[in-house]
Coordinates of C-alpha atoms (C1' of nucleotides) in Angstrom, one line a residue:
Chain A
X75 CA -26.7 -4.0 22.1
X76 CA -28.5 -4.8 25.2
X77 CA -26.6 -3.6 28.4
X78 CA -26.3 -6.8 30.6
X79 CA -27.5 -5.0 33.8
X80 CA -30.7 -4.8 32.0
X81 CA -30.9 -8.4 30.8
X82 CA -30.2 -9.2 34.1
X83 CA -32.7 -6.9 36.1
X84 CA -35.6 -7.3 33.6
X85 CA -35.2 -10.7 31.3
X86 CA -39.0 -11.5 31.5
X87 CA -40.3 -7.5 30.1
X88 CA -37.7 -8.2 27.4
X89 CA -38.7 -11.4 26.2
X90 CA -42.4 -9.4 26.5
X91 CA -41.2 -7.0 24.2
X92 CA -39.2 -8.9 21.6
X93 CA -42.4 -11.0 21.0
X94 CA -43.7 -7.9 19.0
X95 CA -40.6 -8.4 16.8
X96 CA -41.6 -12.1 16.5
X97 CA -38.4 -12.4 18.6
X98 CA -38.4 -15.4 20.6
X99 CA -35.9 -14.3 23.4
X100 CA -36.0 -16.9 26.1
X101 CA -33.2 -19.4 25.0
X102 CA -30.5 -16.7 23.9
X103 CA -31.3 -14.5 27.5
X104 CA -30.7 -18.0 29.3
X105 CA -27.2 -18.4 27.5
X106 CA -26.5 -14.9 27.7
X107 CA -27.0 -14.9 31.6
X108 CA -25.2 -18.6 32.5
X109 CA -22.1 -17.3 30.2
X110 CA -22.3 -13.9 32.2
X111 CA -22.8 -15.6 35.4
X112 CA -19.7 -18.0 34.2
X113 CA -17.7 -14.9 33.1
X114 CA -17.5 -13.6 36.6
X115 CA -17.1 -17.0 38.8
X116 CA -13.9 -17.2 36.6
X117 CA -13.2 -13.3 36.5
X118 CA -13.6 -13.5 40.2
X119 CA -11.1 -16.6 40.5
X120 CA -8.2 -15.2 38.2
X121 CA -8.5 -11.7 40.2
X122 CA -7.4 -13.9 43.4
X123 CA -5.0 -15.6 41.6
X124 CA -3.5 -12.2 40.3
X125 CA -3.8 -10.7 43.5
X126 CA -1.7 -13.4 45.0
X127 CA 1.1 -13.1 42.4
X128 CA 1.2 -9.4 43.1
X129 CA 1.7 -9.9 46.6
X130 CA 4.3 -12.5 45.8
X131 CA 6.2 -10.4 43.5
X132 CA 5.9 -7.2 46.1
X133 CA 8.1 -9.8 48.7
X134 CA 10.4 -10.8 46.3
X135 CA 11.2 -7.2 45.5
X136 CA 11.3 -6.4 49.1
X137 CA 13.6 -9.3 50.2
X138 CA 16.0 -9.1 46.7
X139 CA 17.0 -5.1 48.0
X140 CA 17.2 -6.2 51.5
X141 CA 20.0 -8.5 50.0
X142 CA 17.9 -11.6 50.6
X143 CA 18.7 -13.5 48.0
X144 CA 18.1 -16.8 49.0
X145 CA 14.9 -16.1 50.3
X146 CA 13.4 -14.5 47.5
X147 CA 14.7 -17.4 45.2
X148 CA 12.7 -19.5 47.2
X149 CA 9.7 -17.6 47.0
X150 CA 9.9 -17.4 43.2
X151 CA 8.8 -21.3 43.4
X152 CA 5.9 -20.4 44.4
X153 CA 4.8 -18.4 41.9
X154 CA 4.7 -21.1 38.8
X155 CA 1.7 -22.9 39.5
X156 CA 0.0 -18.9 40.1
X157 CA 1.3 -18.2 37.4
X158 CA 0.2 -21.9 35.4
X159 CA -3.5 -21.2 36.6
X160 CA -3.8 -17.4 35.7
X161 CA -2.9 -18.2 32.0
X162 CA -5.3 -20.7 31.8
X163 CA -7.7 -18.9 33.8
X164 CA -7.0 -16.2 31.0
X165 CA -7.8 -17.9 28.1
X166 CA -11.0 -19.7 29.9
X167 CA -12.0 -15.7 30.6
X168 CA -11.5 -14.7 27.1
X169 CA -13.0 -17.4 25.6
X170 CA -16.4 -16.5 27.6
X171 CA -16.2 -13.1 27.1
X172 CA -16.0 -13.3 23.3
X173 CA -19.2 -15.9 23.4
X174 CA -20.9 -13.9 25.5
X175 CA -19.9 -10.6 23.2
X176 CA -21.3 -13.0 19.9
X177 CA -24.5 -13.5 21.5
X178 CA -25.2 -10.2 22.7
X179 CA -24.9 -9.0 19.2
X180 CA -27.8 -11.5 18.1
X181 CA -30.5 -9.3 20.1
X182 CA -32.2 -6.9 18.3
X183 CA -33.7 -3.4 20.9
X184 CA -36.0 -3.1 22.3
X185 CA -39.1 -1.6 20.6
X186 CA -40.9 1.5 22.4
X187 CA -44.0 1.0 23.5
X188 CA -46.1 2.5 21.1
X189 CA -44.8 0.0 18.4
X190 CA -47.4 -1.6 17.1
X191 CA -47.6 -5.9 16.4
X192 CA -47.0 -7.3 13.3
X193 CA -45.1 -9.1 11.1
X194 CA -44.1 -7.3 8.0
X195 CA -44.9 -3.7 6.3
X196 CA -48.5 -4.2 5.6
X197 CA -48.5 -4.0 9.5
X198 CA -47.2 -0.6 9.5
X199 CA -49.6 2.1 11.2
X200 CA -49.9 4.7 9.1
X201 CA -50.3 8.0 11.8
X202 CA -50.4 11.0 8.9
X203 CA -51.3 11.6 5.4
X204 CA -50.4 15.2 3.9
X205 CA -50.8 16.6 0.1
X206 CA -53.2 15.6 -2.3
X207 CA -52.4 13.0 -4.9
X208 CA -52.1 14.8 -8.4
X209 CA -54.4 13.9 -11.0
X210 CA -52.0 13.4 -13.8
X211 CA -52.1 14.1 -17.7
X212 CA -53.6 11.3 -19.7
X213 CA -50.3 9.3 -20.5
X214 CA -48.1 9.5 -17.4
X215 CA -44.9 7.9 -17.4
X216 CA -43.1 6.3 -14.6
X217 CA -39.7 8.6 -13.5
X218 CA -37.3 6.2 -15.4
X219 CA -39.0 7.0 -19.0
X220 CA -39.2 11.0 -18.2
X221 CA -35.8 10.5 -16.9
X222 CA -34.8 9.3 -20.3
X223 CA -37.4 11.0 -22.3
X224 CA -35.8 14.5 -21.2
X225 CA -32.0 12.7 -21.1
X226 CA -31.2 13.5 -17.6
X227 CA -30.8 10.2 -16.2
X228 CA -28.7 7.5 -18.1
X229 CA -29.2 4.2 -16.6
X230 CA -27.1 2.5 -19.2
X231 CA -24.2 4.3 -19.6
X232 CA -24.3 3.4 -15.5
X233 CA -24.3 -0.2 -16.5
X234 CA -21.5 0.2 -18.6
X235 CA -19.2 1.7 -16.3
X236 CA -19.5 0.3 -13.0
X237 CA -22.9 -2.2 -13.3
X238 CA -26.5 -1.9 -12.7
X239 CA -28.3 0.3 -10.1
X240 CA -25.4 2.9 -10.5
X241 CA -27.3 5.8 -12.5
X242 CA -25.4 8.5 -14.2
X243 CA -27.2 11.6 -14.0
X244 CA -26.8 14.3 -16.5
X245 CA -27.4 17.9 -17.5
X246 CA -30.7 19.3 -15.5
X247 CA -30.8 15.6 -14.0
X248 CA -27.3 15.9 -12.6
X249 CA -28.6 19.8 -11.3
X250 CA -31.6 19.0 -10.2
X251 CA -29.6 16.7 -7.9
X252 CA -27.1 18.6 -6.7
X253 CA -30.3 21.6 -5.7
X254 CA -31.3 19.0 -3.8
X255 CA -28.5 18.5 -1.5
X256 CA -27.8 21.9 -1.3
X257 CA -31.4 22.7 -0.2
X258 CA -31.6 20.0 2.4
X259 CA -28.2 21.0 4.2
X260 CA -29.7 24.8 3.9
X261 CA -32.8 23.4 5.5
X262 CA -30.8 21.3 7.9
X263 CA -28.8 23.8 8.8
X264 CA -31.1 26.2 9.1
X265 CA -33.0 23.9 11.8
X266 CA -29.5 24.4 14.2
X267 CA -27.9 21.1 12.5
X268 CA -24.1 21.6 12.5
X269 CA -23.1 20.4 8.3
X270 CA -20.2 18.1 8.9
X271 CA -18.6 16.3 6.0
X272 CA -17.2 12.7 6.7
X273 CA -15.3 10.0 5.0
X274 CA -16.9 7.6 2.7
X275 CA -15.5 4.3 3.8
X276 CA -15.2 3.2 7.2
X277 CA -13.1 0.8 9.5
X278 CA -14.6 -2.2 10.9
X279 CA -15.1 -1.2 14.7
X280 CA -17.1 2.0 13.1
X281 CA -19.5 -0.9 11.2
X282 CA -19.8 -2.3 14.7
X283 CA -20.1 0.6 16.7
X284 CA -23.7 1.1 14.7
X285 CA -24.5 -1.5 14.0
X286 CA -24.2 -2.6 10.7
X287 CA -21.3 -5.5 11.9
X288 CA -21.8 -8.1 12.2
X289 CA -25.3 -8.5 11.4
X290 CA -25.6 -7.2 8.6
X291 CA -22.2 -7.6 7.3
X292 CA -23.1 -8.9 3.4
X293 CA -25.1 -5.5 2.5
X294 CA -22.0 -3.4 2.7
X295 CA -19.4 -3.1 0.0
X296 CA -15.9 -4.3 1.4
X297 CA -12.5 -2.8 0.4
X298 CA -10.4 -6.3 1.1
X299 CA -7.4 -4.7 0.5
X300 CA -7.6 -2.1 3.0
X301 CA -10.1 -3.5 5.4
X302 CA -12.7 -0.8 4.8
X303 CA -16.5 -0.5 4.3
X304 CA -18.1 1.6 1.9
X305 CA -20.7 3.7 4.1
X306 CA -24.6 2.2 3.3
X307 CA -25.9 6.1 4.8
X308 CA -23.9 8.2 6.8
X309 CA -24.9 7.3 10.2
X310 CA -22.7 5.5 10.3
X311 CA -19.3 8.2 10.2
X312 CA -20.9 10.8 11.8
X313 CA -22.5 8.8 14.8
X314 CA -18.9 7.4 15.6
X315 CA -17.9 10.8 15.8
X316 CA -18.4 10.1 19.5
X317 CA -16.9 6.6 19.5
X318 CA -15.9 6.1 23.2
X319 CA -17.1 9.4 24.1
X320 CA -17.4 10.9 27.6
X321 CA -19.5 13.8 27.4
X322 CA -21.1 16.0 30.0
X323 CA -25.2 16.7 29.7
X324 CA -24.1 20.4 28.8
X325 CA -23.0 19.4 25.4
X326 CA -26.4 17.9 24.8
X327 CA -27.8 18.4 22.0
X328 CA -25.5 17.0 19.5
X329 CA -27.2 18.0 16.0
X330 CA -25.3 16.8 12.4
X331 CA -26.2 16.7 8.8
X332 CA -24.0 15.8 6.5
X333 CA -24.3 14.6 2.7
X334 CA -22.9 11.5 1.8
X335 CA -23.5 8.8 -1.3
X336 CA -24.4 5.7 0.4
X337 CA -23.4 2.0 -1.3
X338 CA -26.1 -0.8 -0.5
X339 CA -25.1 -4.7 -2.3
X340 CA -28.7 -4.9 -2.1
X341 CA -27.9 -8.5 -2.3
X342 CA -31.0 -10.7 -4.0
X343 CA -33.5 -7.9 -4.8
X344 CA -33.8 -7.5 -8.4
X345 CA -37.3 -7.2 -10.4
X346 CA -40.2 -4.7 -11.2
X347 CA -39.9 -3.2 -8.3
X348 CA -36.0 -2.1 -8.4
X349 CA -37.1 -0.1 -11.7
X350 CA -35.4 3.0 -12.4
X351 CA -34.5 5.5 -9.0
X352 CA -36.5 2.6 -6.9
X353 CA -33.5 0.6 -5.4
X354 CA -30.2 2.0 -5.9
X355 CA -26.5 0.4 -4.8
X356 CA -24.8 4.4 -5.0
X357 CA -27.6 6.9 -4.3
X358 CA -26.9 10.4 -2.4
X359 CA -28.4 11.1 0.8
X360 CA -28.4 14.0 3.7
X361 CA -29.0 12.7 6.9
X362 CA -29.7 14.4 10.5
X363 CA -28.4 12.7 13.9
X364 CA -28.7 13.6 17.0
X365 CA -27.0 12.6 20.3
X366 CA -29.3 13.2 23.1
X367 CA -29.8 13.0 26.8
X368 CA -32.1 9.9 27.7
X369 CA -34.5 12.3 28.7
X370 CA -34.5 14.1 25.8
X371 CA -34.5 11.9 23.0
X372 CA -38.2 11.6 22.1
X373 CA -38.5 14.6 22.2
X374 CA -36.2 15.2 19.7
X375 CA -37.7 12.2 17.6
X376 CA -40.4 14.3 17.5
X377 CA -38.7 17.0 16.4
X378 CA -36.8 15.3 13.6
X379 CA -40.6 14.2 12.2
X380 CA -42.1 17.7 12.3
X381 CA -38.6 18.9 10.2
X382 CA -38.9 16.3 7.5
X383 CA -42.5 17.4 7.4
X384 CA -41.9 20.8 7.1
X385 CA -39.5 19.6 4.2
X386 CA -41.8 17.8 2.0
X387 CA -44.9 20.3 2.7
X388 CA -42.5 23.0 0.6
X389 CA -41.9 20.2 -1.6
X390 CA -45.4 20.0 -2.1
X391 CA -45.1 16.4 -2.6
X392 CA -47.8 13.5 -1.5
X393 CA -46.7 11.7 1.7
X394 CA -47.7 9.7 4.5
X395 CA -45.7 9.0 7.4
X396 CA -45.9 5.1 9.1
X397 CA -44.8 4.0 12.7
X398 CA -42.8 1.5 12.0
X399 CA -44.5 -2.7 13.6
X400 CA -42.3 -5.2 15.5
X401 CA -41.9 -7.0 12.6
X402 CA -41.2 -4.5 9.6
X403 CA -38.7 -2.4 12.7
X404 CA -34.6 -2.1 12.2
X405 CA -32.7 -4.4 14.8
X406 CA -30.9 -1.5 15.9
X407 CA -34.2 0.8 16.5
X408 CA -36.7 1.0 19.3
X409 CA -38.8 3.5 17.3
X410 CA -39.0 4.3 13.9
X411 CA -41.4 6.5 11.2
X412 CA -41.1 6.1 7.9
X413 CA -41.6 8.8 5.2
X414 CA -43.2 7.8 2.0
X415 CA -44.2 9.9 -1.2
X416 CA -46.4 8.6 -3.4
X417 CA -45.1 7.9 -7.1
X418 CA -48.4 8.9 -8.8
X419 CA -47.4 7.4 -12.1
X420 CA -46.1 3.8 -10.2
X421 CA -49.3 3.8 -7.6
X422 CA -47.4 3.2 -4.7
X423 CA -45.6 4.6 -1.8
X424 CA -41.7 4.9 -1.9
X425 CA -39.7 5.7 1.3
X426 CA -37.8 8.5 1.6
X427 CA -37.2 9.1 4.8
X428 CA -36.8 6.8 7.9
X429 CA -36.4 8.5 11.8
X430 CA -35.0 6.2 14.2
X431 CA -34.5 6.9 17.9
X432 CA -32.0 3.9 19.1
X433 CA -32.0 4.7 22.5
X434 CA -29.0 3.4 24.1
X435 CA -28.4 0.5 21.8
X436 CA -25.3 2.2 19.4
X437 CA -24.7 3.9 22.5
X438 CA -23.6 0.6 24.2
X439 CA -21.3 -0.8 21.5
X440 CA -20.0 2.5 20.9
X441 CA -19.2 3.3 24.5
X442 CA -20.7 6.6 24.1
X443 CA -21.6 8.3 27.7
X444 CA -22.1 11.4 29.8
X445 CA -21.3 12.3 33.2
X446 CA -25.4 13.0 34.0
X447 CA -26.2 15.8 36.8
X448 CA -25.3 13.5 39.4
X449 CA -21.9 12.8 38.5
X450 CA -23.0 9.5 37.6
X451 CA -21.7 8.0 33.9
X452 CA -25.1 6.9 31.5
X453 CA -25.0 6.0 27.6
X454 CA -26.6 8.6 26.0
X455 CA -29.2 7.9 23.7
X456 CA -28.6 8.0 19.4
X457 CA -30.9 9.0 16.7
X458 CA -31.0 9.8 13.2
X459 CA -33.3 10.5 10.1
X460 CA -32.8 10.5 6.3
X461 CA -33.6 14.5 5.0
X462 CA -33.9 13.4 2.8
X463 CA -32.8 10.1 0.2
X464 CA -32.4 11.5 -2.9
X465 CA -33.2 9.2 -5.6
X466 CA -37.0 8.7 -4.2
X467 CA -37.7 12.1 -3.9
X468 CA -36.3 12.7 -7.2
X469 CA -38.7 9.9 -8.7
X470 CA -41.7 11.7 -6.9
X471 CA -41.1 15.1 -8.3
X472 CA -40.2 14.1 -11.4
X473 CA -43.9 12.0 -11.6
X474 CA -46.1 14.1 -9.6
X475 CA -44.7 17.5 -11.5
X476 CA -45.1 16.4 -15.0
X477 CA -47.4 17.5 -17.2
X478 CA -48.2 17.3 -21.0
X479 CA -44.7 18.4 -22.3
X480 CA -42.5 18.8 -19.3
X481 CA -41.6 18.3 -15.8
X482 CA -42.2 21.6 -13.6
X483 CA -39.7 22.1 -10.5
X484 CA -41.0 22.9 -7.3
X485 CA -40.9 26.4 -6.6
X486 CA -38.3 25.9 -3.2
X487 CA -35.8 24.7 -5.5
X488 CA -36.0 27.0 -8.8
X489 CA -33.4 29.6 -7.0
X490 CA -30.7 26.4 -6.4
X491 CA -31.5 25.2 -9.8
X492 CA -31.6 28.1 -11.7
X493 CA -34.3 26.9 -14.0
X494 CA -38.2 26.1 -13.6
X495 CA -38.5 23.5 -15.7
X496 CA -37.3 20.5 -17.6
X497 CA -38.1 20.0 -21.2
Chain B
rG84 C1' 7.4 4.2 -1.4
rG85 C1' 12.5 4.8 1.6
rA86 C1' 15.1 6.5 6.3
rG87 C1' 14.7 8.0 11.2
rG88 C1' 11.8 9.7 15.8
rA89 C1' 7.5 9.4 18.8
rA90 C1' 2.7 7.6 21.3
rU91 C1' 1.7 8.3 29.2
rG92 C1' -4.7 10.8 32.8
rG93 C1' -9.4 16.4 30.0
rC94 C1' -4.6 19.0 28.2
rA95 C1' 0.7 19.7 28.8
rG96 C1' 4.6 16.8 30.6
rA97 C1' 8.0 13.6 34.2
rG98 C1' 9.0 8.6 34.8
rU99 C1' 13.9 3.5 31.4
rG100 C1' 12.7 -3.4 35.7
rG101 C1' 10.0 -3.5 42.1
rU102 C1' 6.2 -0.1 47.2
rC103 C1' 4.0 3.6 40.0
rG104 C1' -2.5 4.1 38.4
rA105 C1' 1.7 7.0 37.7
rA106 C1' 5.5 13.4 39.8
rU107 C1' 4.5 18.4 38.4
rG108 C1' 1.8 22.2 35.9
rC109 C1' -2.8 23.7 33.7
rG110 C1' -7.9 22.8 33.5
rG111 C1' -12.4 20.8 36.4
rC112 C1' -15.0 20.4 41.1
rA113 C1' -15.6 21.8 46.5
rG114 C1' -14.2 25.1 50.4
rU115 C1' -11.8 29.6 52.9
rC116 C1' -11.7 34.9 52.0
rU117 C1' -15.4 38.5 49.5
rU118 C1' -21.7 42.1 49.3
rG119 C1' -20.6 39.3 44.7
rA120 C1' -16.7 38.0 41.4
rA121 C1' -11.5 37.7 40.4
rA122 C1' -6.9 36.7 42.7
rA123 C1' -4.7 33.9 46.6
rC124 C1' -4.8 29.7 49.7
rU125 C1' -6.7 24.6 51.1
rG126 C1' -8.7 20.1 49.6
rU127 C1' -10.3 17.1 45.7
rU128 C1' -10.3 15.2 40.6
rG129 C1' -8.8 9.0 35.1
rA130 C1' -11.5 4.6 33.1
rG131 C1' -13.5 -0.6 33.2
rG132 C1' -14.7 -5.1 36.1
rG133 C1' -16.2 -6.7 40.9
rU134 C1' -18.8 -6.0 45.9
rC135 C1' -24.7 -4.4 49.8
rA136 C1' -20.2 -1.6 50.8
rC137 C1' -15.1 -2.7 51.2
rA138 C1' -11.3 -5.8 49.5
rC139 C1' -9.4 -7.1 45.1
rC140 C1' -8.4 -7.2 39.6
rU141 C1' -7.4 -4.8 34.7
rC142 C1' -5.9 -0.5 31.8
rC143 C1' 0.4 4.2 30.3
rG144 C1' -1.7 3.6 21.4
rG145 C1' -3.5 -2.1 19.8
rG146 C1' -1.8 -7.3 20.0
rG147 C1' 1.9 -10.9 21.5
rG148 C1' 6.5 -12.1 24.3
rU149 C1' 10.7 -12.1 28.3
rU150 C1' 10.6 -11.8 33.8
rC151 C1' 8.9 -13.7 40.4
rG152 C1' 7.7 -8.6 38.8
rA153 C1' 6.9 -4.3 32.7
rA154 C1' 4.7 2.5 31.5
rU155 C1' 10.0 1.0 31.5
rC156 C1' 13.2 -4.7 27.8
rC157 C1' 11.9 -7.7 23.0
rC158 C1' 8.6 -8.7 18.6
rU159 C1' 4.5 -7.0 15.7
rC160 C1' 0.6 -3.8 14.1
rU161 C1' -1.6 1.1 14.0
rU162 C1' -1.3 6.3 14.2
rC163 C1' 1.5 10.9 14.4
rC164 C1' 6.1 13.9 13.5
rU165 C1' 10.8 14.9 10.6
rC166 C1' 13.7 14.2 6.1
rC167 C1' 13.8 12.1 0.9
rG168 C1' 10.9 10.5 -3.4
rC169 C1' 6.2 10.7 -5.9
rC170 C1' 1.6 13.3 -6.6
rA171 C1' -4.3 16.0 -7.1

RNA sequence: GGAGGAAUGGCAGAGUGGUCGAAUGCGGCAGUCUUGAAAACUGUUGAGGGUCACACCUCCGGGGGUUCGAAUCCCUCUUCCUCCGCCA
């Protein structure tokens, strides 16, 4: 969420740089600034209003102890019609603040500078390109027939039990998965992260506090009964951690990584492309976030990049990384690269990794601030990365490392798995 | 699940209808003293809105109510504690 100061101060640069979202800004700024403008004319009004009941009341007080009875029965006539207009004064305040607060959370951020125009992923600028694309054997299958070739994936026992895009993962599969997670934490850790486990399902002002409310309110699984969200990554738990938050710029920086399944309704996308590991609604995750000092926060963006890199280089698996256009960018994100590998026996690029610095925006709805050198109270700035998704990655070793009559493991994760092979 | 009790500033903890945004202690910050530090002493120290700056307004777990006036009374929700029951 914007901060209003801002929308005040600089409307025109941020209907400039919405455009590269395709964001046409103008008419929701203009409401945005007459209800804030609106908001304080009546703000301004009930505060006299209140502040002439107060004084009221203080007589009253003053003359009832003083054994003036009468008198202070007299002044209590006055205070109906205050009190009349501050109700209704009230309710007119509330009801601008809340439409206000709706359209507020209708603008996306702010993208950095260096995002590139454009209108949809073919727009993406792709900035790196690392590992060479495996030649594979003469018939190369896709992950989802290895995965049942060598039984360690069972997409239709998932089906059977809970529904489709819920894989059950079994013997080296369900090992191979669990090496995984291990390794990233071990990686993560090993990078100064601090592993944190967190709940699975969170409460609604979490949802907004990143977010994922309301905008995006049909692509997480709700728990009616209880008024809970099943987590889509977990960003969301560990970034409102600091929910409402007043830190001090010592305790910058704020390094997590936690493990997590993540639950996406992945409402409408069905087809080829959802195949096998491609598009999951339960799929495991580790994810790194940071909590950063505004001046900091590239930086460690930058940071985050070069340790997912150094990831997939032991991985030894085929990636590029993309800088994220206007179009194709998350409405919470002002910057974002996305990791891909490429699925040799597929031919194209899956993501499995996406590092987002969000500046103040989560910072604003989750009221998360430090007291900066001055003394002075600023949001701090959020970020996070996937390191890594699980299911992709697993797709792009399982491809890339086949060969005639097996699927090799990459040597980083033989000690966690305990074997080199499948077969 | 049943029965009770509680929720106050960074923390601890007073306050049960009026001048209380809130005593006191600890912590934090600044100063005195000291070569420096500690101790001691002095001062200062919650958040949000609003203003050029003041004024002013709001906030004592959340929401609603009673009252001229609510941290204090009532209703409700949430959370925590104690006891009972159940249970990995």
């Amino acid at each position: 969420m914007l901060q209003l100061h801002t929308i005040r101060e600089h409307k025109d640069t941020i209907i400039q740089a919405l455009k590269k979202r395709n964001f046409d800004a103008e008419p929701i700024l203009s409401a945005v600034l007459d209800l804030d403008e609106k908001r304080r004319a009546i703000q301004t009004e009930l505060d006299a209003t209140l502040a002439e009941s107060n004084k009221l009341s203080k007589e009253i007080g003053i003359l009832f102890k003083s054994g003036k009875a009468q008198e202070a029965n007299a002044l209590k006539e006055q205070t109906a019609g205050l009190k009349e207009s501050s109700k209704n004064l009230g309710e007119e305040l509330n009801a601008t603040a809340t439409a206000l607060q709706e359209q507020l959370y209708q603008i996306p951020n702010i993208p950095n500078e260096s995002v590139p125009a454009g209108n949809s992923d073919e727009d993406n600028e792709e900035i790196y390109r690392e590992g060479d694309i495996p030649k594979l054997v003469e018939n190369a299958l896709p992950h989802w027939e290895l995965a049942k070739k060598f039984d360690i994936i069972d997409f239709e026992s998932g089906v059977k039990i809970t529904g489709a895009g819920f894989p059950v993962y079994k013997g080296k599969g369900a090992r191979l998965q669990r090496a995984l997670i291990s390794y990233f934490l071990d990686k993560n850790t090993a990078a100064g992260y601090t592993e944190i486990q967190v709940p699975h399902m969170v409460n609604e002002a979490s949802g907004y506090g990143t977010g994922q409310l309301p905008d995006k309110e049909g692509q997480m699984y709700h728990v009616q009964a209880d008024d809970l969200y099943l987590i889509p990554t977990a960003e969301v738990p560990i970034t409102n951690l600091h929910r409402e938050d007043l830190l001090t710029s010592k305790d910058f920086p704020i390094k997590y990584t936690g493990y997590t399944p993540c639950f996406r309704r992945e409402a409408g996308s069905y087809g080829a492309h959802v195949r096998g590991l491609n598009r999951l609604h339960q799929f495991d995750k580790v994810e790194v976030v940071r909590i950063e000092h505004p001046d900091d926060s590239y930086k460690a963006l930058d940071e985050m990049v070069e340790h997912v890199k150094g990831i997939l280089n032991e991985l030894q698996l085929p990636y590029r990384i993309l800088r994220l256009c206007g179009g194709d960018l998350g409405f919470t994100s002002a910057l974002t690269f996305d990791f891909e590998v490429f699925s040799t026996a597929q031919d194209r690029w899956l993501e499995i990794s996406s590092v987002s610095n969000f500046e103040t925006f989560q910072a604003n709805r989750l009221k998360l601030r430090f007291k900066d050198e001055n003394g002075k109270r600023q949001l701090a700035h959020t970020l996070n990365g996937s390191s890594l998704a699980l299911p992709r990655v697993l797709a792009g070793i399982l491809e890339n490392y086949q060969t005639e009559d097996g699927i090799n493991i990459p040597e980083v994760l033989v000690p966690y798995c305990g074997f080199d092979r499948i077969d």
